[in-house]
Short mmCIF file of C-alpha atoms in Angstrom, two decimals:
data_model
loop_
_atom_site.label_atom_id
_atom_site.label_comp_id
_atom_site.label_asym_id
_atom_site.label_seq_id
_atom_site.Cartn_x
_atom_site.Cartn_y
_atom_site.Cartn_z
CA MET A 198 -23.92 -48.02 -8.15
CA GLU A 199 -21.93 -45.49 -6.10
CA SER A 200 -21.46 -42.02 -7.52
CA VAL A 201 -17.92 -41.02 -8.25
CA ASN A 202 -16.78 -37.82 -6.54
CA GLN A 203 -16.03 -35.24 -9.13
CA LYS A 204 -12.73 -33.38 -8.98
CA GLN A 205 -12.82 -29.81 -7.81
CA ARG A 206 -12.49 -27.52 -10.90
CA LEU A 207 -10.32 -24.37 -10.62
CA VAL A 208 -9.81 -21.57 -13.04
CA ILE A 209 -6.70 -19.42 -12.43
CA THR A 210 -6.65 -16.06 -14.40
CA GLY A 211 -3.42 -14.29 -15.21
CA SER A 212 -1.53 -17.58 -15.42
CA SER A 213 1.49 -16.01 -17.09
CA GLY A 214 2.01 -13.57 -14.25
CA GLN A 215 4.21 -14.03 -11.20
CA LEU A 216 1.50 -15.39 -8.92
CA GLY A 217 -0.14 -17.35 -11.76
CA GLN A 218 3.05 -19.22 -12.48
CA GLU A 219 3.69 -19.88 -8.77
CA LEU A 220 0.16 -21.31 -8.48
CA LYS A 221 0.85 -23.45 -11.48
CA VAL A 222 3.93 -24.92 -9.76
CA LEU A 223 1.77 -25.89 -6.77
CA LEU A 224 -1.39 -26.96 -8.50
CA GLU A 225 -0.23 -28.86 -11.56
CA GLN A 226 0.79 -31.78 -9.39
CA ASP A 227 -2.47 -31.86 -7.45
CA THR A 228 -4.44 -34.82 -8.73
CA SER A 229 -7.45 -33.98 -6.62
CA LYS A 230 -8.29 -30.98 -8.83
CA ASP A 231 -8.82 -30.13 -12.46
CA CYS A 232 -6.98 -26.83 -12.87
CA PHE A 233 -7.30 -24.51 -15.89
CA PHE A 234 -4.61 -21.89 -16.21
CA LEU A 235 -5.82 -19.01 -18.38
CA ASP A 236 -3.48 -16.34 -19.74
CA ARG A 237 -4.45 -13.20 -21.64
CA LYS A 238 -4.91 -15.12 -24.81
CA GLN A 239 -7.29 -17.67 -23.34
CA LEU A 240 -9.13 -15.07 -21.20
CA PRO A 241 -8.56 -11.57 -22.61
CA LEU A 242 -9.57 -9.32 -19.71
CA ASP A 243 -9.87 -6.35 -22.04
CA GLN A 244 -12.72 -8.03 -23.90
CA ILE A 245 -15.34 -8.03 -21.17
CA MET A 246 -18.24 -9.03 -23.41
CA ILE A 247 -16.85 -12.60 -23.71
CA ILE A 248 -15.52 -13.21 -20.22
CA GLN A 249 -18.58 -14.90 -18.78
CA GLU A 250 -18.97 -17.04 -21.93
CA ILE A 251 -15.37 -18.25 -21.63
CA LEU A 252 -15.74 -19.01 -17.93
CA SER A 253 -18.85 -21.00 -18.68
CA MET A 254 -16.77 -23.36 -20.89
CA TYR A 255 -14.80 -24.40 -17.76
CA GLN A 256 -17.62 -24.47 -15.20
CA PRO A 257 -15.22 -23.81 -12.26
CA ASP A 258 -16.01 -24.45 -8.66
CA VAL A 259 -13.41 -21.89 -7.68
CA ILE A 260 -11.86 -18.98 -9.55
CA ILE A 261 -8.53 -17.55 -8.45
CA HIS A 262 -8.48 -14.12 -10.07
CA ALA A 263 -4.82 -13.25 -10.27
CA GLY A 264 -4.98 -11.48 -13.71
CA ALA A 265 -4.60 -7.68 -13.65
CA TYR A 266 -3.22 -4.62 -15.39
CA THR A 267 -0.14 -4.08 -13.23
CA ALA A 268 1.92 -1.48 -15.13
CA VAL A 269 1.60 1.11 -12.40
CA ASP A 270 3.30 3.99 -14.21
CA GLN A 271 1.79 3.17 -17.60
CA ALA A 272 -1.72 3.21 -16.10
CA GLU A 273 -1.43 6.98 -15.69
CA SER A 274 -1.47 7.31 -19.48
CA GLU A 275 -3.77 4.34 -20.11
CA PRO A 276 -6.54 4.87 -17.47
CA ASP A 277 -9.31 3.37 -19.61
CA LEU A 278 -7.46 0.16 -20.27
CA ALA A 279 -6.44 -0.18 -16.62
CA ASP A 280 -10.08 0.34 -15.60
CA LEU A 281 -11.26 -2.17 -18.22
CA VAL A 282 -8.98 -4.89 -16.94
CA ASN A 283 -8.87 -4.19 -13.19
CA HIS A 284 -12.41 -3.04 -12.64
CA LEU A 285 -14.85 -3.98 -15.40
CA ALA A 286 -13.35 -7.42 -16.14
CA THR A 287 -13.34 -8.15 -12.42
CA GLU A 288 -16.99 -7.21 -12.21
CA GLU A 289 -17.82 -9.67 -15.03
CA ILE A 290 -16.01 -12.39 -13.11
CA ALA A 291 -17.83 -11.50 -9.91
CA GLN A 292 -21.18 -11.56 -11.72
CA TYR A 293 -20.36 -15.02 -13.20
CA CYS A 294 -19.55 -16.23 -9.64
CA ARG A 295 -22.86 -14.87 -8.34
CA LEU A 296 -24.89 -16.50 -11.05
CA HIS A 297 -23.17 -19.88 -10.88
CA GLY A 298 -22.40 -20.23 -7.14
CA THR A 299 -18.67 -20.20 -7.86
CA GLN A 300 -16.22 -19.43 -5.09
CA LEU A 301 -13.89 -16.46 -5.81
CA ILE A 302 -10.47 -15.47 -4.47
CA ALA A 303 -9.30 -12.23 -6.06
CA ILE A 304 -5.99 -10.45 -5.65
CA SER A 305 -5.83 -6.74 -4.83
CA THR A 306 -3.11 -4.32 -3.70
CA ASP A 307 -1.76 -2.07 -0.98
CA TYR A 308 -2.02 0.73 -3.53
CA VAL A 309 -5.70 1.23 -2.49
CA PHE A 310 -4.15 3.20 0.42
CA ASP A 311 -2.63 6.69 0.28
CA GLY A 312 0.23 5.74 2.57
CA ASN A 313 -0.32 8.50 5.11
CA ILE A 314 -1.03 6.28 8.10
CA ARG A 315 2.15 5.18 9.96
CA ALA A 316 0.79 1.94 11.28
CA ALA A 317 0.32 -1.61 9.97
CA LEU A 318 -2.84 -1.36 7.91
CA THR A 319 -5.81 -3.45 8.81
CA GLU A 320 -8.52 -4.43 6.30
CA ASP A 321 -10.83 -1.68 7.52
CA ALA A 322 -8.32 1.10 7.29
CA PRO A 323 -9.63 4.01 5.10
CA VAL A 324 -8.88 3.58 1.41
CA SER A 325 -7.77 6.51 -0.71
CA PRO A 326 -5.70 5.55 -3.77
CA ILE A 327 -3.24 8.12 -5.14
CA ASN A 328 -2.69 6.65 -8.59
CA VAL A 329 -4.78 5.21 -11.46
CA TYR A 330 -3.72 1.65 -10.80
CA GLY A 331 -4.87 1.85 -7.18
CA GLU A 332 -8.11 3.49 -8.17
CA THR A 333 -8.92 0.76 -10.70
CA LYS A 334 -8.04 -2.03 -8.26
CA LEU A 335 -10.33 -0.46 -5.61
CA LYS A 336 -13.15 -0.24 -8.07
CA GLY A 337 -12.57 -3.95 -8.78
CA GLU A 338 -12.79 -4.75 -4.99
CA GLN A 339 -16.03 -2.72 -4.75
CA ALA A 340 -17.55 -4.57 -7.72
CA ILE A 341 -16.72 -7.91 -6.15
CA GLN A 342 -18.25 -6.93 -2.79
CA LYS A 343 -21.39 -5.74 -4.71
CA TRP A 344 -21.95 -8.85 -6.77
CA CYS A 345 -20.22 -11.58 -4.81
CA PRO A 346 -19.96 -10.58 -1.14
CA GLU A 347 -18.89 -14.10 -0.08
CA ALA A 348 -15.74 -13.76 -2.18
CA ILE A 349 -12.27 -13.56 -0.57
CA ILE A 350 -10.21 -10.56 -1.63
CA ILE A 351 -6.49 -10.66 -0.71
CA ARG A 352 -4.59 -7.40 -0.81
CA THR A 353 -0.85 -7.86 -1.16
CA SER A 354 2.28 -5.70 -1.71
CA TRP A 355 5.67 -5.57 -3.39
CA VAL A 356 5.28 -8.92 -5.11
CA TYR A 357 8.32 -10.75 -6.47
CA SER A 358 9.13 -14.21 -7.80
CA THR A 359 11.63 -16.32 -9.76
CA PHE A 360 9.14 -15.77 -12.57
CA GLY A 361 8.42 -12.58 -14.47
CA LYS A 362 9.65 -9.02 -14.05
CA ASN A 363 10.01 -7.60 -10.54
CA PHE A 364 12.22 -5.53 -8.17
CA VAL A 365 14.41 -8.42 -7.19
CA LYS A 366 15.31 -9.29 -10.80
CA THR A 367 15.85 -5.62 -11.71
CA MET A 368 18.17 -5.16 -8.72
CA LEU A 369 20.18 -8.30 -9.65
CA ARG A 370 20.58 -7.02 -13.19
CA LEU A 371 21.56 -3.49 -12.21
CA MET A 372 23.99 -4.65 -9.53
CA SER A 373 25.73 -6.88 -12.05
CA GLU A 374 26.00 -4.05 -14.54
CA ARG A 375 26.91 -1.09 -12.39
CA ASP A 376 29.39 -0.10 -9.65
CA SER A 377 26.65 1.88 -7.79
CA ILE A 378 22.89 2.28 -7.80
CA SER A 379 20.37 4.52 -5.97
CA VAL A 380 17.28 3.12 -4.22
CA ILE A 381 14.44 4.86 -2.40
CA ASN A 382 14.59 4.63 1.35
CA ASP A 383 11.42 6.46 2.46
CA GLN A 384 8.70 4.15 1.12
CA ILE A 385 7.94 1.57 3.77
CA GLY A 386 6.20 -1.78 3.55
CA SER A 387 6.99 -5.46 3.20
CA PRO A 388 7.69 -7.55 0.09
CA THR A 389 5.68 -10.58 -0.81
CA SER A 390 7.08 -13.75 -2.16
CA ALA A 391 4.60 -14.82 -4.87
CA ALA A 392 5.44 -18.45 -3.91
CA ASP A 393 4.32 -17.79 -0.31
CA LEU A 394 1.16 -16.06 -1.44
CA ALA A 395 0.38 -19.04 -3.72
CA GLN A 396 0.80 -21.41 -0.78
CA ALA A 397 -1.55 -19.29 1.30
CA ILE A 398 -4.19 -19.28 -1.47
CA VAL A 399 -4.01 -23.06 -1.93
CA HIS A 400 -4.20 -23.53 1.84
CA ILE A 401 -7.47 -21.53 1.88
CA VAL A 402 -8.91 -23.46 -1.14
CA ASP A 403 -8.10 -26.77 0.50
CA GLY A 404 -9.44 -25.76 3.93
CA ALA A 405 -12.77 -26.60 5.45
CA LYS A 406 -13.50 -22.94 6.27
CA TRP A 407 -14.56 -20.28 3.81
CA GLU A 408 -15.22 -16.82 5.14
CA GLY A 409 -15.71 -14.08 2.62
CA GLY A 410 -14.17 -10.60 3.01
CA ILE A 411 -11.05 -8.61 2.58
CA TYR A 412 -7.67 -9.94 3.85
CA HIS A 413 -4.15 -8.71 3.90
CA TYR A 414 -1.08 -10.81 3.00
CA SER A 415 2.60 -9.90 2.65
CA ASN A 416 5.65 -11.36 4.25
CA GLU A 417 6.45 -10.48 7.88
CA GLY A 418 8.71 -7.50 8.60
CA GLU A 419 8.97 -3.76 7.87
CA ILE A 420 11.50 -2.41 5.40
CA SER A 421 12.17 0.18 2.74
CA TRP A 422 13.06 -0.50 -0.87
CA TYR A 423 16.63 0.40 0.05
CA ASP A 424 16.64 -2.28 2.76
CA PHE A 425 15.26 -4.77 0.22
CA ALA A 426 18.08 -3.97 -2.22
CA VAL A 427 20.77 -4.23 0.44
CA ALA A 428 19.46 -7.62 1.47
CA ILE A 429 19.54 -8.83 -2.16
CA ARG A 430 23.14 -7.72 -2.40
CA GLU A 431 24.05 -9.42 0.83
CA ILE A 432 22.42 -12.78 0.03
CA LYS A 433 23.96 -12.91 -3.45
CA GLY A 434 27.38 -11.66 -2.29
CA LEU A 435 27.50 -8.72 -4.78
CA ASN A 436 29.80 -5.66 -4.51
CA CYS A 437 27.68 -2.89 -5.89
CA GLU A 438 27.38 0.27 -3.81
CA ILE A 439 23.76 1.18 -2.95
CA ASN A 440 22.86 4.77 -2.22
CA ALA A 441 19.75 5.63 -0.25
CA ILE A 442 17.65 8.40 -1.81
CA PRO A 443 14.27 10.05 -1.05
CA THR A 444 11.22 9.57 -3.22
CA THR A 445 11.56 13.24 -4.29
CA ALA A 446 14.89 12.35 -6.02
CA TYR A 447 13.24 9.69 -8.25
CA SER A 448 10.34 10.96 -10.25
CA THR A 449 7.73 8.49 -11.62
CA PRO A 450 4.47 9.11 -13.48
CA ALA A 451 2.48 7.41 -10.71
CA LYS A 452 2.69 8.37 -7.05
CA ARG A 453 3.49 5.56 -4.55
CA PRO A 454 2.19 5.24 -0.95
CA GLN A 455 4.90 6.33 1.52
CA TYR A 456 3.81 3.71 4.09
CA SER A 457 1.77 0.60 3.19
CA LEU A 458 2.72 -2.06 5.67
CA LEU A 459 -0.13 -4.62 5.84
CA ASN A 460 -1.43 -6.18 9.06
CA LYS A 461 -1.72 -9.89 8.56
CA ALA A 462 -3.51 -10.79 11.78
CA LYS A 463 -6.92 -11.48 10.14
CA ILE A 464 -5.78 -13.89 7.52
CA LYS A 465 -3.70 -15.80 10.11
CA ALA A 466 -6.54 -15.97 12.63
CA THR A 467 -9.23 -16.86 10.11
CA PHE A 468 -7.54 -19.44 7.98
CA GLY A 469 -4.45 -20.52 10.01
CA VAL A 470 -2.21 -19.13 7.25
CA GLU A 471 1.52 -19.03 8.15
CA VAL A 472 3.43 -15.98 7.07
CA PRO A 473 7.18 -16.35 6.63
CA PHE A 474 9.67 -13.54 7.43
CA TRP A 475 10.56 -11.50 4.36
CA LYS A 476 14.28 -12.23 4.43
CA ASP A 477 13.83 -15.95 4.68
CA SER A 478 11.52 -15.92 1.66
CA LEU A 479 13.90 -13.66 -0.25
CA ALA A 480 16.77 -16.07 0.40
CA LYS A 481 14.69 -18.99 -0.79
CA CYS A 482 13.70 -17.20 -3.94
CA LEU A 483 17.28 -16.29 -4.74
CA SER A 484 18.39 -19.95 -4.30
CA ASP A 485 15.65 -21.25 -6.61
CA GLU A 486 16.45 -21.77 -10.27
CA VAL A 487 13.86 -22.02 -13.00
CA THR A 488 14.44 -24.10 -16.13
CA SER A 489 13.61 -22.81 -19.63
CA ASN A 490 10.32 -24.68 -19.55
CA GLY A 491 9.27 -22.99 -16.31
CA VAL A 492 10.09 -25.75 -13.81
CA LYS A 493 11.72 -24.90 -10.51
CA LYS A 494 14.73 -26.93 -9.40
#
């Protein structure tokens, strides 16, 4: 009697977040996999004593760790909670993967950099976070590398989606409510469509090659937040005036890197990942509609 090939089992953490929901759109229709989408109720990352026990219930072959504490400004006043979720919970997940031979793809951030290098940042560029969020995400990276060095860590930046709260949705709301807005023009990087990042992750999971390490992924191009806002206005045909302002004119609890453009050469060369241009992905996102039950149309 021939053995039946078992389906690949995936656990996706942070399933209610932007990336988690985009992964759900892609993976729910994939009949070759059993996918388990865990939100903060099903996998409370602030309760680290039960994380490995919960993961054991699913016995995943692959974990895509997209869950995180992402409230950058709030993290300045909640450093312990941010560390619990971004560092200690990630360490538990990495330890589980080490014990059970589970493959791990974990999402990190450009905020591990201080923003003082005016060049597209490679994976081996020096890290020096300037806010609590970045510090806790860097500790999470280091825990993964300690316990599960064969894991894939993907740093990304300026994530947006048709799902959740993000810069694009905020700009659309403000431009519909006001005659003029002000947007920072001296922080430089590139946005990331969560839908594109989800595609890249699934491409890696489905590929024959697995090479652990840190990788960078954002959309192609180099812009400021001001440029991003102007493009949103242009694509949607809005009339709001947008004023360019320096970072010094807009105070926030957490400092942001001035320059955090990510170099994507490694992920493209290693996995054959295609990286769309930022404006093309923005236009696609702005043309997508999501129904009340979370389905894109």
